[in-house]
Structure formats: C-alpha cells, structure tokens
Coordinates of C-alpha atoms in Angstrom, one line a residue:
X8 CA 90.8 -146.6 26.3
X9 CA 88.4 -143.6 26.1
X10 CA 86.0 -142.8 28.9
X11 CA 83.2 -140.4 28.2
X12 CA 80.5 -138.9 30.3
X13 CA 77.0 -139.7 29.0
X14 CA 75.2 -137.8 27.7
X15 CA 77.9 -135.8 26.0
X16 CA 75.6 -132.8 26.0
X17 CA 72.7 -133.1 28.4
X18 CA 69.2 -131.6 28.1
X19 CA 67.3 -130.5 25.0
X20 CA 70.1 -130.8 22.4
X21 CA 68.7 -133.1 19.7
X22 CA 69.8 -133.9 16.1
X23 CA 73.5 -133.4 16.7
X24 CA 75.8 -132.6 13.7
X25 CA 79.6 -132.6 14.3
X26 CA 82.7 -131.6 12.4
X27 CA 86.4 -131.4 13.3
X28 CA 88.9 -128.6 12.4
X29 CA 92.4 -129.6 13.5
X30 CA 92.2 -130.7 17.1
X31 CA 88.9 -128.9 17.7
X32 CA 85.4 -130.4 17.5
X33 CA 82.2 -128.3 16.9
X34 CA 78.7 -129.5 17.3
X35 CA 75.3 -128.0 16.3
X36 CA 71.9 -129.1 17.5
X37 CA 68.2 -128.2 16.8
X38 CA 66.5 -125.4 18.6
X39 CA 63.0 -125.3 17.2
X40 CA 61.0 -122.3 18.3
X41 CA 63.7 -120.9 20.7
X42 CA 65.8 -117.8 20.0
X43 CA 68.8 -117.4 20.0
X44 CA 68.8 -120.5 17.8
X45 CA 71.1 -123.4 16.9
X46 CA 73.6 -123.7 19.8
X47 CA 77.2 -124.4 18.9
X48 CA 79.3 -126.4 21.3
X49 CA 83.1 -126.8 21.2
X50 CA 85.4 -129.6 22.5
X51 CA 89.0 -130.7 22.2
X52 CA 88.4 -134.3 23.4
X53 CA 84.7 -135.2 22.7
X54 CA 84.2 -135.3 26.4
X55 CA 84.2 -131.7 27.8
X56 CA 81.8 -129.5 25.8
X57 CA 81.4 -125.7 26.1
X58 CA 78.6 -123.6 24.6
X59 CA 80.4 -121.0 22.6
X60 CA 77.5 -119.3 20.9
X61 CA 74.4 -119.6 18.7
X62 CA 74.1 -119.3 15.0
X63 CA 70.9 -117.3 15.0
X64 CA 71.4 -114.2 17.1
X65 CA 69.8 -111.4 15.1
X66 CA 66.0 -111.2 14.3
X67 CA 66.8 -110.6 10.6
X68 CA 68.4 -114.1 10.3
X69 CA 65.2 -116.1 11.0
X70 CA 61.4 -115.8 11.2
X71 CA 60.2 -117.1 14.5
X72 CA 56.8 -115.5 15.1
X73 CA 55.7 -115.5 18.8
X74 CA 52.6 -117.4 17.6
X75 CA 54.7 -120.2 16.2
X76 CA 53.5 -123.5 17.6
X77 CA 55.8 -125.4 20.0
X78 CA 58.3 -127.6 18.2
X79 CA 58.0 -125.6 14.9
X80 CA 61.0 -123.5 13.8
X81 CA 64.6 -124.7 13.4
X82 CA 64.9 -128.3 12.5
X83 CA 68.1 -130.6 12.3
X84 CA 71.0 -128.4 11.1
X85 CA 74.1 -129.8 9.5
X86 CA 77.5 -128.2 10.4
X87 CA 80.5 -128.6 8.1
X88 CA 83.9 -126.9 7.5
X89 CA 85.1 -126.5 4.0
X90 CA 87.8 -124.3 2.4
X91 CA 88.4 -122.4 5.6
X92 CA 84.7 -121.6 6.2
X93 CA 82.0 -123.1 8.5
X94 CA 78.8 -123.9 6.6
X95 CA 75.5 -124.6 8.4
X96 CA 72.3 -125.6 6.6
X97 CA 68.9 -126.0 8.3
X98 CA 65.2 -125.9 7.6
X99 CA 62.9 -123.5 9.4
X100 CA 59.3 -124.8 9.6
X101 CA 57.0 -121.8 9.6
X102 CA 59.9 -119.5 8.9
X103 CA 60.5 -119.7 5.1
X104 CA 62.1 -123.0 4.2
X105 CA 65.8 -124.0 4.0
X106 CA 68.7 -121.7 4.5
X107 CA 72.5 -121.6 4.5
X108 CA 74.7 -119.7 7.0
X109 CA 78.4 -119.2 6.9
X110 CA 81.1 -117.9 9.3
X111 CA 84.9 -118.1 9.5
X112 CA 84.5 -118.7 13.3
X113 CA 82.0 -121.3 14.7
X114 CA 81.4 -119.0 17.6
X115 CA 80.0 -116.4 15.2
X116 CA 78.8 -114.0 14.2
X117 CA 77.2 -115.9 11.4
X118 CA 76.0 -114.5 8.1
X119 CA 72.6 -113.5 7.0
X120 CA 70.5 -116.4 5.6
X121 CA 70.9 -117.6 2.1
X122 CA 67.7 -119.4 0.8
X123 CA 68.0 -122.8 -0.8
X124 CA 64.7 -123.1 -2.6
X125 CA 65.6 -126.4 -4.3
X126 CA 65.5 -128.2 -1.0
X127 CA 61.9 -129.2 -0.3
X128 CA 62.2 -131.2 2.9
X129 CA 63.8 -131.3 6.4
X130 CA 67.2 -132.4 7.7
X131 CA 69.4 -131.1 4.9
X132 CA 73.0 -132.3 4.7
X133 CA 76.1 -130.9 3.0
X134 CA 79.0 -132.9 1.4
X135 CA 81.7 -132.0 -1.1
X136 CA 83.2 -134.2 -3.7
X137 CA 86.9 -134.0 -4.7
X138 CA 86.0 -131.7 -7.6
X139 CA 84.3 -129.2 -5.3
X140 CA 80.7 -130.3 -6.2
X141 CA 78.4 -129.7 -3.2
X142 CA 75.7 -132.3 -2.6
X143 CA 72.7 -131.5 -0.4
X144 CA 70.8 -134.5 0.8
X145 CA 67.6 -134.4 2.9
X146 CA 64.9 -136.5 4.5
X147 CA 63.2 -138.9 2.1
X148 CA 66.1 -139.6 1.1
X149 CA 66.5 -137.0 -1.7
X150 CA 69.5 -135.2 -3.1
X151 CA 70.4 -132.1 -5.3
X152 CA 73.6 -130.4 -6.2
X153 CA 73.8 -126.8 -5.0
X154 CA 76.1 -123.8 -4.9
X155 CA 76.9 -123.5 -1.1
X156 CA 77.4 -119.8 -1.4
X157 CA 74.4 -118.6 -3.4
X158 CA 72.1 -121.5 -2.6
X159 CA 71.3 -122.0 -6.2
X160 CA 70.3 -125.5 -7.4
X161 CA 72.5 -127.0 -10.1
X162 CA 70.2 -129.8 -11.1
X163 CA 66.8 -131.2 -10.1
X164 CA 66.0 -133.3 -6.9
X165 CA 66.1 -137.0 -7.2
X166 CA 65.5 -139.9 -4.8
X167 CA 68.8 -141.2 -3.5
X168 CA 67.8 -144.1 -1.2
X169 CA 64.7 -145.3 0.5
X170 CA 66.2 -146.8 3.6
X171 CA 65.7 -150.4 4.9
X172 CA 61.9 -150.3 5.3
X173 CA 61.6 -148.3 8.5
X174 CA 59.3 -145.4 8.8
X175 CA 60.5 -141.8 8.3
X176 CA 64.0 -142.2 6.6
X177 CA 65.5 -138.9 7.6
X178 CA 68.5 -137.2 9.1
X179 CA 70.9 -138.2 6.3
X180 CA 74.7 -137.4 6.5
X181 CA 77.2 -138.3 3.8
X182 CA 80.8 -139.1 4.8
X183 CA 83.8 -140.3 2.8
X184 CA 86.3 -142.9 4.1
X185 CA 88.7 -144.4 1.6
X186 CA 86.9 -145.4 -1.6
X187 CA 83.5 -145.4 0.0
X188 CA 80.8 -142.8 0.6
X189 CA 78.8 -143.7 3.6
X190 CA 75.2 -142.6 4.0
X191 CA 74.1 -142.5 7.7
X192 CA 70.4 -142.0 8.2
X193 CA 67.7 -142.4 10.9
X194 CA 64.7 -144.6 10.5
X195 CA 61.7 -145.6 12.7
X196 CA 60.7 -142.1 13.8
X197 CA 62.2 -140.2 16.7
X198 CA 60.5 -142.3 19.3
X199 CA 60.8 -145.8 20.8
X200 CA 61.4 -147.3 17.3
X201 CA 64.3 -144.9 16.4
X202 CA 67.4 -146.4 14.8
X203 CA 70.5 -145.6 12.8
X204 CA 71.1 -147.3 9.4
X205 CA 74.0 -147.1 7.1
X206 CA 74.5 -147.6 3.3
X207 CA 77.5 -147.1 1.1
X208 CA 78.5 -146.4 -2.5
X209 CA 81.6 -145.4 -4.5
X210 CA 79.8 -142.2 -5.5
X211 CA 77.9 -139.6 -3.4
X212 CA 75.1 -140.0 -5.9
X213 CA 74.8 -143.8 -5.3
X214 CA 73.6 -146.4 -6.0
X215 CA 73.8 -147.3 -2.3
X216 CA 74.0 -150.8 -0.8
X217 CA 72.7 -151.3 2.8
X218 CA 74.9 -152.4 5.7
X219 CA 74.5 -156.2 6.2
X220 CA 73.7 -155.6 9.9
X221 CA 71.3 -152.7 9.8
X222 CA 70.3 -151.1 12.0
X223 CA 73.8 -150.3 13.2
X224 CA 72.4 -148.6 16.4
X225 CA 69.1 -148.9 18.2
X226 CA 68.0 -149.5 21.8
X227 CA 64.4 -150.4 21.0
X228 CA 63.1 -153.4 22.9
X229 CA 66.0 -153.2 25.4
X230 CA 66.3 -152.2 29.0
X231 CA 69.1 -149.7 28.3
X232 CA 68.5 -146.5 30.3
X233 CA 69.0 -144.5 27.1
X234 CA 66.2 -144.9 24.6
X235 CA 65.0 -143.5 21.2
X236 CA 68.5 -143.6 19.9
X237 CA 68.9 -142.2 16.4
X238 CA 69.7 -139.3 14.1
X239 CA 73.5 -139.7 14.1
X240 CA 76.6 -138.1 12.6
X241 CA 80.2 -139.3 12.3
X242 CA 83.5 -137.7 12.9
X243 CA 87.1 -138.8 12.6
X244 CA 89.5 -137.9 15.4
X245 CA 93.2 -136.9 14.9
X246 CA 94.3 -140.4 16.0
X247 CA 92.2 -141.9 13.1
X248 CA 89.6 -143.3 15.5
X249 CA 86.0 -142.7 14.5
X250 CA 83.0 -141.6 16.7
X251 CA 79.3 -141.3 16.3
X252 CA 77.1 -138.6 18.0
X253 CA 73.4 -139.4 18.2
X254 CA 70.3 -138.4 20.0
X255 CA 68.7 -140.3 22.8
X256 CA 66.4 -139.8 25.8
X257 CA 66.5 -140.9 29.5
X258 CA 63.0 -142.1 30.5
X259 CA 62.2 -142.6 34.2
X260 CA 59.3 -143.6 36.3
X261 CA 56.7 -146.3 36.2
X262 CA 55.4 -147.9 32.9
X263 CA 55.3 -146.5 30.3
X264 CA 57.9 -144.0 31.8
X265 CA 58.5 -140.4 30.8
X266 CA 61.4 -138.3 29.6
X267 CA 61.5 -134.6 30.6
X268 CA 64.8 -133.2 29.4
X269 CA 64.1 -133.6 25.7
X270 CA 66.3 -135.5 23.3
X271 CA 70.0 -135.3 24.3
X272 CA 73.3 -135.8 22.5
X273 CA 75.2 -139.1 23.2
X274 CA 78.5 -140.4 22.0
X275 CA 79.5 -143.9 20.8
X276 CA 82.8 -145.3 19.4
X277 CA 83.0 -146.6 15.9
X278 CA 85.2 -149.4 14.5
X279 CA 85.5 -150.8 11.0
X280 CA 85.3 -154.3 9.7
X281 CA 87.9 -155.6 7.3
X282 CA 85.5 -155.1 4.4
X283 CA 84.9 -151.5 5.4
X284 CA 81.6 -151.5 7.3
X285 CA 81.2 -149.4 10.5
X286 CA 80.4 -151.1 13.8
X287 CA 79.0 -149.0 16.6
X288 CA 80.4 -149.7 20.1
X289 CA 78.4 -151.4 22.8
X290 CA 75.7 -149.2 24.2
X291 CA 76.5 -147.6 27.5
X292 CA 74.1 -145.9 29.9
X293 CA 74.3 -142.5 31.4
X294 CA 77.3 -141.8 33.7
X295 CA 77.5 -139.3 36.5
X296 CA 80.0 -136.5 36.6
X297 CA 80.4 -133.5 38.9
X298 CA 78.7 -130.5 37.4
X299 CA 79.2 -127.0 38.8
X300 CA 76.7 -124.4 39.9
X301 CA 75.7 -122.1 37.0
X302 CA 75.2 -118.6 38.3
X303 CA 74.3 -115.4 36.5
X304 CA 74.3 -112.0 38.1
X305 CA 73.6 -110.2 34.8
X306 CA 76.8 -108.1 35.0
X307 CA 77.6 -108.7 31.3
X308 CA 76.5 -106.2 28.6
X309 CA 74.6 -108.9 26.8
X310 CA 72.7 -112.0 27.8
X311 CA 74.8 -115.2 28.0
X312 CA 74.2 -117.7 25.2
X313 CA 72.4 -120.2 27.5
X314 CA 69.4 -117.9 27.7
X315 CA 66.7 -118.6 25.1
X316 CA 63.1 -117.6 24.7
X317 CA 60.2 -118.9 22.5
X318 CA 60.0 -116.7 19.3
X319 CA 61.8 -113.4 19.2
X320 CA 60.4 -112.4 22.6
X321 CA 63.9 -112.1 24.2
X322 CA 65.0 -109.5 21.7
X323 CA 62.0 -107.3 22.2
X324 CA 60.9 -107.9 25.8
X325 CA 63.9 -109.0 27.8
X326 CA 67.2 -107.1 28.3
X327 CA 70.2 -106.6 30.7
X328 CA 70.8 -103.0 29.6
X329 CA 67.8 -101.1 31.0
X330 CA 69.0 -101.6 34.5
X331 CA 72.6 -103.0 34.6
X332 CA 73.0 -105.9 36.9
X333 CA 69.4 -106.9 36.5
X334 CA 67.5 -109.0 34.0
X335 CA 64.4 -107.0 33.0
X336 CA 61.3 -108.6 31.6
X337 CA 58.4 -106.6 30.1
X338 CA 55.1 -108.4 29.9
X339 CA 52.9 -108.5 26.9
X340 CA 49.2 -107.6 26.9
X341 CA 47.1 -109.8 29.2
X342 CA 45.6 -111.5 26.1
X343 CA 49.1 -112.8 25.2
X344 CA 51.1 -115.6 26.8
X345 CA 53.5 -114.6 29.6
X346 CA 57.0 -113.4 28.5
X347 CA 59.4 -116.2 29.4
X348 CA 63.2 -116.6 29.1
X349 CA 65.1 -119.6 30.4
X350 CA 67.9 -122.1 30.1
X351 CA 67.7 -125.8 29.4
X352 CA 67.3 -128.3 32.3
X353 CA 70.2 -130.6 31.6
X354 CA 70.2 -132.9 34.6
X355 CA 67.5 -135.2 36.0
X356 CA 67.8 -133.6 39.5
X357 CA 68.6 -129.9 40.0
X358 CA 67.8 -126.8 42.0
X359 CA 66.9 -123.5 40.4
X360 CA 66.8 -120.3 42.4
X361 CA 66.3 -116.6 41.5
X362 CA 65.9 -113.3 43.3
X363 CA 62.8 -111.8 41.8
X364 CA 61.4 -108.2 42.1
X365 CA 57.8 -107.9 40.9
X366 CA 57.0 -104.6 42.6
X367 CA 56.2 -103.1 39.2
X368 CA 54.3 -106.0 37.8
X369 CA 53.8 -109.8 38.4
X370 CA 55.9 -112.7 37.5
X371 CA 58.4 -115.2 38.9
X372 CA 60.2 -118.5 38.3
X373 CA 59.0 -121.3 36.1
X374 CA 59.7 -124.8 34.9
X375 CA 58.3 -125.0 31.4
X376 CA 57.7 -127.3 28.4
X377 CA 55.5 -124.8 26.6
X378 CA 52.9 -122.1 27.4
X379 CA 50.3 -124.8 28.1
X380 CA 52.5 -127.0 30.3
X381 CA 54.4 -125.3 33.2
X382 CA 54.8 -125.0 36.9
X383 CA 55.5 -121.4 38.2
X384 CA 56.0 -119.5 41.4
X385 CA 54.4 -116.1 40.7
X386 CA 54.7 -112.9 42.8
X387 CA 51.6 -110.8 42.5
X388 CA 49.8 -108.2 44.6
X389 CA 51.6 -108.9 47.9
X390 CA 51.6 -112.7 47.6
X391 CA 53.6 -115.6 46.1
X392 CA 51.5 -118.3 44.7
X393 CA 52.0 -121.5 42.6
X394 CA 50.4 -121.7 39.2
X395 CA 50.2 -125.1 37.5
X396 CA 49.0 -125.5 33.9
X397 CA 48.6 -128.8 32.2
X398 CA 47.0 -128.4 28.8
X399 CA 43.6 -126.8 29.1
X400 CA 43.6 -127.1 32.9
X401 CA 45.1 -124.3 34.9
X402 CA 45.0 -124.1 38.7
X403 CA 46.3 -121.7 41.3
X404 CA 47.6 -123.5 44.4
X405 CA 48.8 -122.4 47.8
X406 CA 50.1 -118.9 48.4
X407 CA 52.0 -117.0 51.1
X408 CA 52.2 -113.3 51.9
X409 CA 54.9 -111.3 50.2
X410 CA 54.4 -107.7 51.3
X411 CA 57.5 -106.3 49.4
X412 CA 56.6 -108.1 46.1
X413 CA 60.2 -109.4 46.2
X414 CA 61.4 -112.9 47.1
X415 CA 63.9 -115.6 46.5
X416 CA 62.1 -118.3 44.5
X417 CA 63.2 -121.9 44.2
X418 CA 62.3 -125.0 42.2
X419 CA 63.8 -128.3 43.2
X420 CA 63.6 -131.2 40.8
X421 CA 64.3 -134.7 42.2
X422 CA 64.5 -137.6 39.9
X423 CA 62.6 -140.8 40.8
X424 CA 65.0 -143.6 41.9
X425 CA 65.2 -146.5 39.5
X426 CA 63.6 -149.5 41.2
X427 CA 64.5 -153.0 39.9
X428 CA 61.8 -155.6 40.6
X429 CA 64.4 -158.4 40.2
X430 CA 66.8 -157.0 42.7
X431 CA 65.6 -158.0 46.1
X432 CA 68.2 -158.2 48.9
X433 CA 65.9 -160.0 51.3
X434 CA 66.2 -163.3 49.4
X435 CA 62.4 -163.8 49.5
X436 CA 61.7 -162.5 46.0
X437 CA 59.0 -160.1 44.8
X438 CA 56.4 -161.6 47.2
X439 CA 58.2 -159.7 50.0
X440 CA 57.9 -156.3 48.5
X441 CA 55.6 -154.1 50.6
X442 CA 52.4 -152.8 49.1
X443 CA 53.7 -149.2 49.5
X444 CA 56.7 -150.1 47.4
X445 CA 54.5 -151.7 44.8
X446 CA 52.4 -148.6 44.6
X447 CA 55.5 -146.5 44.1
X448 CA 56.9 -148.8 41.5
X449 CA 53.7 -148.8 39.4
X450 CA 52.6 -145.2 39.8
X451 CA 55.6 -143.0 40.2
X452 CA 56.4 -140.3 37.7
X453 CA 59.9 -139.4 36.4
X454 CA 60.5 -136.9 39.2
X455 CA 58.9 -134.6 41.7
X456 CA 59.0 -130.8 41.5
X457 CA 59.0 -128.8 44.7
X458 CA 58.2 -125.1 44.6
X459 CA 59.5 -123.0 47.4
X460 CA 59.4 -119.3 48.4
X461 CA 61.6 -117.4 50.7
X462 CA 59.8 -114.3 52.0
X463 CA 60.7 -112.1 55.0
X464 CA 63.2 -114.6 56.2
X465 CA 60.7 -117.5 56.0
X466 CA 61.1 -120.5 53.7
X467 CA 57.9 -122.2 52.6
X468 CA 57.3 -125.2 50.5
X469 CA 54.2 -124.2 48.6
X470 CA 53.7 -127.3 46.4
X471 CA 55.1 -130.7 45.4
X472 CA 54.0 -131.8 42.0
X473 CA 54.4 -134.8 39.7
X474 CA 56.9 -134.1 37.0
X475 CA 55.2 -136.4 34.4
X476 CA 52.9 -133.5 33.3
X477 CA 56.0 -131.6 32.1
X478 CA 57.3 -134.5 29.9
X479 CA 57.3 -135.1 26.2
X480 CA 54.9 -138.0 26.6
X481 CA 52.3 -135.6 27.9
X482 CA 53.0 -132.4 26.0
X483 CA 54.1 -133.9 22.7
X484 CA 56.7 -132.2 20.5
X485 CA 60.5 -132.3 20.1
X486 CA 61.8 -130.1 22.8
X487 CA 62.6 -130.4 26.6
X488 CA 62.2 -128.5 29.8
X489 CA 63.5 -125.0 30.4
X490 CA 63.9 -123.3 33.8
X491 CA 63.7 -119.5 33.9
X492 CA 61.9 -116.3 34.5
X493 CA 58.5 -115.1 33.4
X494 CA 56.5 -111.8 33.4
X495 CA 52.7 -111.9 33.4
X496 CA 52.1 -108.2 33.9
X497 CA 54.1 -105.0 33.9
X498 CA 57.9 -105.2 34.6
X499 CA 59.7 -107.9 36.5
X500 CA 63.4 -107.8 37.4
X501 CA 65.8 -110.5 38.5
X502 CA 69.0 -109.8 40.5
X503 CA 70.5 -113.2 40.1
X504 CA 69.7 -116.7 38.9
X505 CA 71.3 -120.0 39.7
X506 CA 71.1 -123.6 38.4
X507 CA 72.7 -126.3 40.4
X508 CA 72.8 -129.9 39.3
X509 CA 72.3 -132.6 41.9
X510 CA 73.9 -136.0 42.0

C-alpha cells in the first residue's frame, strides 16, 4: 500500500507534467510571470520531491517584460524524455508564442528556445509514435506533427477531439498503454467546475472514443478539502503501477471560502479495468507531514532556485555577489513598482522572518499576490510601518521607531480552523452554538496575517490582517502567494531569510 503526503508539491505549482527515467521521476509546473521560470522537481518515490532547478534561467531564453500583467507569461509546460534527451514545450503569453527546450539533464542548463510557430494555442503536449513521429497536441483540442528539434511543422493543424461538452477543453496529454493511445484532458475551466476526462484510440491521431464514466476525476459539488481538481498527467512506475498528478486548491474560511497558495500538485493512484479504461483512486484530502525550516544566509555564489521575481527584475536588480553573504536589492524609479523577490508560500500556516538593512534606502518583508495585493513591513526614515494594498486601495498602518533602519521583520500566517456545523460535542445540536462562534463560522477568512517588527530588542505586533484579500478569489489570476523581500527606494540588503512551516 502506498501512502503519500498531499499535496505532493505544495504552494503555487500548477499544471503538473511528469515523466520517468529509470527509477527517477521529474515534474514541471507553470510559472507565469515569474523568473527563473518552470521549476523542475525530482523524486524517486512520488512522495518526496526536491526542487533541482528551473528551465528558464537566462534572460535570452524568454521574454518576460516587467510590465507583463500578472498571470501572463509561461503557461502549462509538458515535460518528456525521448532518445536520451529531456524535451519541454510551453507557451509564453506576451512573450512570443510556443517554444521547445531541451537538455540532457533535467536540472539544466536547458537550451535556448526553439520557436514552434505551427502551434497556435496554449497547453502544448509532446508524444512520439513507434516510427519516431512527434505529435504536438494543444488546447482545443488540436494537433500537428512537428520536428521536436527544429520546431518545424510537418503538416497543418487539425481538430483532434472536442471533449465531452465541458467548457475549455485543455491541458491535453497523450499516453500509450498496450494497443491504446489515451488522451487525458481538462474540462470545465480551472475553477470549481474543473475535471479530468479521458478518451482513447488505436492511433495518436484518433478518432477518439470517450471514457464511459467521464469525468474520471472531479471534486465539484463535494465537501472534499481539495477542490478545482484537473489538468492531469499520467506516469507508469517501475512496478507497473500507474499514477496521476493533477492540480487542486485548498480553500478555507467561511462561504464561499478562499484559496491563497495557488493551484498545487496532487497525486492519485490509477488502476485499469479489464477492458482497458483508467480508474482514478478514491479522492483523499491533504495530509500533514513534518516540514523543516528553510533558511538562506546567501552564502552561495548564486541565488537558490526557490527565489523568483516577477519579470526579469531578479536578474537586473537583485544579486548575492555585490556584497557576499547579503541579498542586495536595488529599487527602480519611484514611478515603477517596488522590486520584489520571494519564494512560494507552500503551507497554510507558516512564519517568515528576515534581517533587513534599509539604511541606504527603504524596503522590507512582504506577503504578496501581485503588485496590487500585498501586505508589507517597510523600514523607512527611522521607522518600521505596515503597508497594506488591496487593489486600488493602499493604506499605511501602525509604525514603530527604528533608529538604525535595520530590524528583524516577521510575518506569521495562521490558517483558520475548519469548523463543522454538524459536529457538536454538546449533544444539543446547532442551537447550542454561541453567537460568537456563528459569527466566526460565517465571516472568517482563510487565515490571519500578523506583521511583527523586532527593533532595539523590542518585539511589536504592528498589525493583524485578514488573509482573504491576498487570495485568488479577490485578486484573480492563476498564481499564489509569495513571501519575500522588497525595495521601494535605494538599496536594501538582507542578511538572512527563513521560512518555517507550522503544523
């Protein structure tokens, strides 16, 4: 029996694509406007995953203008291994279209981009037939034959399959098992109606017949703690078992609830019927597992792969070489958004801390969805203050003196407990629930965010804010929260940064 921690990869890691080489599994996910882009994770058991690098690490590989809107950029890659080479194909919205990348090592470095002009939509997939023909299939669902090295088209696009009637048939992946080619796709949009459907054919070009029990995976209309399940990929293990990776979210709080971490990667077992149809294992909720403190003292000659920034800001404005042992951020002009670099929030509850020196500028520690939705502790002109921005509304909250313009800044995120109206230990039913509890049940957000400053030996809670305003349901888009450093003016340096998950 296999026991797996859920999610398999927590935090903003959507649209998973997986492949196996020997006993090793590799998984790629979308990164949208963030650079470095397309994180690659490695595992030997589908349970413990390690970030080993990013595909997009050089500015010449991708166009990600700083003015790129949130949730534009790199969409839904497909990762495959063929003839000793890793192949990755993805579409960059606002950055030139669809591109192929290759590498002999999934950890990189990866090649320069190869354009694939014949692919005109998002979510491209790669699959090879026995004769070496490479098929590229994308949202719609459409297909074309391509040269996977040059990117040249070898025929014209044609409609392959239209799905089962759900909106937005997308995220296609072709897999072969025995005599059958299986087309796995998402339908219903990447929200509450999301679902996974399957069709099959004896040819990668179809015609495809739908699974008799579509959708094969969806949590819509259920009380499962993982929702919006869809955009799936398949992999066969060395023991001949099959597994599905798919995205999902973990909403919390009162109706209609909010998810803050973005779309995450989950894992499900797959079995097969006697007549060759896949059956997805019973849905399971998130499970807890001990997670270590993540600490960075910036002693390495390059930034660790967890650090990402919107656009190419990190390459131009952030470094660990200018002053070894420090992360240095240089702000842009006052008319531009703050320079920000962060790592994904991957757990519903966590504590983030950093030692920040803003004696040559202003900046600090932030919890961020995008430039218009963030909570920040900012050191500026001898004070630490809290800035809260929610769309067009920006407010400066309480402040404390900080004469040295250096402080340890802390953000604590505490998830809202799940309250079940039907579970009442008193035996008196819901009538016995106090008014205060009813108010909490009907109005609570997904979490609370505490912003704390340590200055001159004093620790001060400056603000406690509702986390719903840093959620996808408020901000829109396809990403999740990041916790990290920002510079609003001049130069800001950080001696260390820590991220500690809480139970």
